[in-house]
GROMACS .gro file of C-alpha atoms in nm:
model
  233
    1MET     CA    1   4.304   4.274   0.770
    2ARG     CA    2   4.099   4.185   0.438
    3ILE     CA    3   3.887   3.873   0.411
    4ALA     CA    4   3.943   3.837   0.063
    5GLU     CA    5   4.298   3.818   0.166
    6MET     CA    6   4.263   3.508   0.423
    7ASN     CA    7   4.149   3.143   0.393
    8TRP     CA    8   3.910   2.955   0.594
    9MET     CA    9   4.187   2.804   0.782
   10GLN     CA   10   4.328   3.169   0.868
   11VAL     CA   11   3.983   3.334   1.015
   12GLU     CA   12   3.989   3.035   1.200
   13ASP     CA   13   4.295   3.061   1.383
   14TYR     CA   14   4.229   3.459   1.406
   15LEU     CA   15   3.884   3.356   1.610
   16GLN     CA   16   4.048   3.168   1.868
   17LEU     CA   17   4.214   3.520   1.969
   18ASP     CA   18   3.936   3.770   1.875
   19ASN     CA   19   3.571   3.758   1.754
   20ARG     CA   20   3.557   4.101   1.648
   21CYS     CA   21   3.471   4.167   1.245
   22VAL     CA   22   3.391   4.489   1.026
   23LEU     CA   23   3.082   4.451   0.758
   24PRO     CA   24   3.076   4.735   0.567
   25LEU     CA   25   2.781   4.820   0.368
   26GLY     CA   26   2.771   5.037   0.074
   27SER     CA   27   2.547   5.148  -0.201
   28THR     CA   28   2.593   5.134  -0.614
   29GLU     CA   29   2.371   5.453  -0.721
   30GLN     CA   30   2.474   5.864  -0.903
   31HIS     CA   31   2.725   6.042  -0.744
   32ALA     CA   32   2.717   6.332  -1.045
   33TYR     CA   33   3.074   6.362  -1.143
   34LEU     CA   34   3.217   6.047  -0.857
   35SER     CA   35   3.223   5.696  -0.915
   36LEU     CA   36   2.874   5.521  -0.860
   37ALA     CA   37   3.023   5.276  -0.618
   38THR     CA   38   3.135   5.608  -0.397
   39ASP     CA   39   2.929   5.453  -0.098
   40ALA     CA   40   3.103   5.123  -0.075
   41ILE     CA   41   3.452   5.238  -0.156
   42LEU     CA   42   3.398   5.475   0.136
   43ALA     CA   43   3.268   5.216   0.386
   44GLU     CA   44   3.494   4.964   0.346
   45ARG     CA   45   3.809   5.192   0.325
   46VAL     CA   46   3.726   5.339   0.611
   47ALA     CA   47   3.669   4.992   0.781
   48LEU     CA   48   4.025   4.902   0.636
   49ASP     CA   49   4.196   5.163   0.760
   50ALA     CA   50   4.028   5.157   1.116
   51ALA     CA   51   4.058   4.827   1.168
   52GLU     CA   52   4.432   4.757   1.046
   53PRO     CA   53   4.593   4.809   1.344
   54LEU     CA   54   4.384   4.628   1.569
   55GLY     CA   55   4.452   4.316   1.321
   56VAL     CA   56   4.029   4.305   1.294
   57PRO     CA   57   3.913   4.165   0.953
   58VAL     CA   58   3.651   4.370   0.745
   59PHE     CA   59   3.450   4.175   0.520
   60PRO     CA   60   3.410   4.309   0.144
   61ALA     CA   61   3.140   4.612   0.173
   62ILE     CA   62   2.771   4.515   0.016
   63PRO     CA   63   2.787   4.674  -0.307
   64TYR     CA   64   2.360   4.746  -0.270
   65GLY     CA   65   2.152   4.917  -0.048
   66ILE     CA   66   1.834   5.099  -0.079
   67ALA     CA   67   1.796   5.430  -0.320
   68PRO     CA   68   1.463   5.439  -0.525
   69TYR     CA   69   1.512   5.766  -0.501
   70PHE     CA   70   1.796   5.800  -0.808
   71SER     CA   71   1.616   5.482  -0.993
   72ALA     CA   72   1.612   5.775  -1.255
   73PHE     CA   73   1.997   5.740  -1.321
   74PRO     CA   74   2.133   5.505  -1.513
   75GLY     CA   75   2.375   5.301  -1.303
   76THR     CA   76   2.215   5.284  -0.985
   77ILE     CA   77   2.081   4.958  -0.864
   78THR     CA   78   1.828   4.948  -0.580
   79LEU     CA   79   1.698   4.683  -0.362
   80SER     CA   80   1.327   4.703  -0.130
   81VAL     CA   81   1.371   4.769   0.158
   82GLN     CA   82   1.237   4.365   0.260
   83THR     CA   83   1.513   4.214   0.035
   84TYR     CA   84   1.796   4.398   0.174
   85SER     CA   85   1.695   4.334   0.508
   86ALA     CA   86   1.666   4.031   0.487
   87LEU     CA   87   1.988   4.004   0.300
   88VAL     CA   88   2.157   4.202   0.607
   89ALA     CA   89   2.017   3.924   0.809
   90GLU     CA   90   2.131   3.671   0.670
   91VAL     CA   91   2.449   3.778   0.658
   92LEU     CA   92   2.435   3.826   0.999
   93ASP     CA   93   2.375   3.473   1.041
   94SER     CA   94   2.637   3.327   0.841
   95LEU     CA   95   2.862   3.514   1.079
   96TYR     CA   96   2.749   3.422   1.400
   97ARG     CA   97   2.738   3.056   1.240
   98GLY     CA   98   3.124   3.109   1.170
   99GLY     CA   99   3.245   3.218   1.498
  100PHE     CA  100   3.218   3.582   1.513
  101ARG     CA  101   3.030   3.749   1.818
  102ARG     CA  102   3.103   4.154   1.785
  103ILE     CA  103   3.001   4.260   1.484
  104LEU     CA  104   3.091   4.643   1.375
  105ILE     CA  105   2.858   4.739   1.029
  106VAL     CA  106   3.008   5.003   0.927
  107SER     CA  107   2.706   5.213   0.689
  108GLY     CA  108   2.864   5.446   0.403
  109HIS     CA  109   2.479   5.550   0.264
  110GLY     CA  110   2.218   5.691   0.417
  111GLY     CA  111   1.982   5.466   0.272
  112ASN     CA  112   2.055   5.173   0.429
  113ALA     CA  113   1.947   5.304   0.765
  114PRO     CA  114   1.693   5.016   0.802
  115ALA     CA  115   1.995   4.747   0.826
  116GLY     CA  116   2.002   4.933   1.172
  117ALA     CA  117   1.703   4.815   1.318
  118VAL     CA  118   1.764   4.503   1.167
  119ALA     CA  119   2.053   4.482   1.365
  120GLN     CA  120   1.895   4.518   1.676
  121GLU     CA  121   1.651   4.279   1.608
  122TRP     CA  122   1.870   4.036   1.502
  123THR     CA  123   2.086   4.098   1.827
  124ALA     CA  124   1.800   4.063   2.053
  125ALA     CA  125   1.769   3.716   1.935
  126HIS     CA  126   2.122   3.641   1.953
  127PRO     CA  127   2.220   3.792   2.295
  128ASP     CA  128   2.560   3.612   2.315
  129CYS     CA  129   2.662   3.835   2.034
  130ARG     CA  130   2.673   4.249   1.976
  131VAL     CA  131   2.624   4.422   1.662
  132ARG     CA  132   2.692   4.798   1.623
  133PHE     CA  133   2.591   4.974   1.357
  134HIS     CA  134   2.798   5.281   1.258
  135GLU     CA  135   2.726   5.561   0.960
  136TRP     CA  136   3.106   5.667   0.951
  137TRP     CA  137   3.008   6.011   0.780
  138ARG     CA  138   2.778   6.146   0.972
  139ALA     CA  139   2.987   6.005   1.361
  140PRO     CA  140   2.938   6.297   1.569
  141ARG     CA  141   3.315   6.435   1.533
  142THR     CA  142   3.314   6.298   1.134
  143MET     CA  143   3.008   6.536   1.089
  144ALA     CA  144   3.115   6.858   1.321
  145LEU     CA  145   3.376   6.871   1.128
  146VAL     CA  146   3.184   6.864   0.780
  147ARG     CA  147   2.982   7.156   0.938
  148GLU     CA  148   3.331   7.372   1.051
  149ILE     CA  149   3.487   7.294   0.661
  150ASP     CA  150   3.184   7.438   0.488
  151GLU     CA  151   2.797   7.458   0.630
  152VAL     CA  152   2.670   7.375   0.227
  153TYR     CA  153   2.711   6.978   0.187
  154GLY     CA  154   2.526   6.722   0.100
  155HIS     CA  155   2.537   6.363  -0.116
  156ALA     CA  156   2.760   6.361  -0.431
  157SER     CA  157   2.917   6.712  -0.331
  158TRP     CA  158   3.293   6.814  -0.158
  159MET     CA  159   3.245   6.595   0.145
  160GLU     CA  160   3.231   6.264  -0.072
  161ALA     CA  161   3.489   6.396  -0.345
  162PHE     CA  162   3.816   6.200  -0.175
  163PRO     CA  163   4.088   6.103  -0.426
  164TRP     CA  164   3.966   5.745  -0.417
  165THR     CA  165   3.609   5.839  -0.528
  166GLN     CA  166   3.726   6.082  -0.799
  167LEU     CA  167   3.766   5.952  -1.161
  168PRO     CA  168   4.045   6.000  -1.369
  169GLY     CA  169   4.000   6.188  -1.670
  170VAL     CA  170   3.696   6.355  -1.560
  171ALA     CA  171   3.634   6.707  -1.458
  172MET     CA  172   3.428   6.831  -1.212
  173PRO     CA  173   3.267   7.193  -1.239
  174GLU     CA  174   3.429   7.510  -1.052
  175HIS     CA  175   3.126   7.645  -0.954
  176PRO     CA  176   2.949   7.521  -0.667
  177HIS     CA  177   2.588   7.333  -0.714
  178GLU     CA  178   2.321   7.530  -0.551
  179PRO     CA  179   2.154   7.425  -0.255
  180THR     CA  180   1.836   7.164  -0.234
  181ASP     CA  181   1.531   7.114  -0.093
  182ARG     CA  182   1.601   6.794   0.098
  183GLU     CA  183   1.238   6.795   0.190
  184ALA     CA  184   1.112   6.866  -0.091
  185MET     CA  185   1.246   6.580  -0.312
  186GLY     CA  186   1.112   6.309  -0.023
  187SER     CA  187   0.739   6.334  -0.240
  188MET     CA  188   0.912   6.392  -0.605
  189SER     CA  189   0.904   6.059  -0.823
  190PRO     CA  190   1.250   5.892  -0.928
  191SER     CA  191   1.214   6.092  -1.308
  192GLU     CA  192   1.132   6.424  -1.080
  193VAL     CA  193   1.424   6.417  -0.890
  194ARG     CA  194   1.686   6.383  -1.159
  195HIS     CA  195   1.531   6.646  -1.357
  196TYR     CA  196   1.523   6.865  -1.039
  197LEU     CA  197   1.895   6.730  -0.908
  198GLY     CA  198   2.052   6.795  -1.228
  199ASP     CA  199   2.372   6.642  -1.207
  200GLY     CA  200   2.312   6.487  -0.894
  201ASN     CA  201   2.465   6.704  -0.649
  202TYR     CA  202   2.266   6.793  -0.345
  203GLY     CA  203   2.451   7.115  -0.285
  204GLY     CA  204   2.810   7.309  -0.242
  205ASP     CA  205   3.094   7.265  -0.366
  206TYR     CA  206   3.193   7.019  -0.605
  207ARG     CA  207   3.568   6.931  -0.406
  208LYS     CA  208   3.767   7.058  -0.171
  209PRO     CA  209   4.191   7.075  -0.123
  210ASP     CA  210   4.346   6.751  -0.042
  211ASP     CA  211   4.477   6.863   0.272
  212VAL     CA  212   4.109   6.916   0.377
  213MET     CA  213   3.992   6.612   0.270
  214GLU     CA  214   4.285   6.388   0.449
  215ALA     CA  215   4.191   6.582   0.762
  216LEU     CA  216   3.852   6.511   0.707
  217TRP     CA  217   3.903   6.118   0.667
  218ALA     CA  218   4.164   6.127   0.954
  219VAL     CA  219   3.839   6.186   1.189
  220GLY     CA  220   3.635   5.942   1.036
  221VAL     CA  221   3.875   5.675   0.998
  222GLU     CA  222   3.913   5.764   1.413
  223GLU     CA  223   3.552   5.777   1.497
  224THR     CA  224   3.519   5.435   1.349
  225ARG     CA  225   3.819   5.266   1.505
  226GLU     CA  226   3.650   5.399   1.851
  227ALA     CA  227   3.309   5.188   1.773
  228LEU     CA  228   3.540   4.858   1.717
  229GLU     CA  229   3.737   4.955   2.029
  230GLY     CA  230   3.497   5.019   2.287
  231ALA     CA  231   3.357   4.840   2.508
  232TRP     CA  232   3.091   4.591   2.380
  233GLU     CA  233   2.894   4.510   2.664
   0.00000   0.00000   0.00000
């Protein structure tokens, strides 16, 4: 269920029966030929597909995250770690005040990893609540399938090129991007990162056949649903 399609009275009724919800975390940043909102699109969609059969409400994805390394690419928005951590903590505060006690955070952006530490710290201060931090795209079975499909993968490559992140009328290169040295990128300035990456792909094919991506998505949804269904104690 989308929170966007519910009113507060319906949420109050829901909370009489269940106290779970899902909070997707995304980012608005360069993704080569894919949508700048790729991480937000994927986090919210995998959360919705996972939660739908369970009737658990999904909040809109937080569209901004931590991405300073891409700040030389137009369209990228990045928050400081301090600001982002405060944002996530205050959203959790609001969910708690509203009556939610089991909160699954579904992250679609690696740069948002500090939110995992925020969730742990916040939960320690709210012992009657449980928060799980789930990076759907690198959950064990999902990442194992990515590696099985192709050992060369990464940001803005085929592994994020689902039909719903590709842009109408935008053709992608037929030849793969050379793999990048991610360790070396860690010491580069944003302008150096842009020069080094070129279009923004971290390496590998730009897309795979639809049936391959559908199989990958199914595993991602299944693992996300398991995170929502599993024992919370």
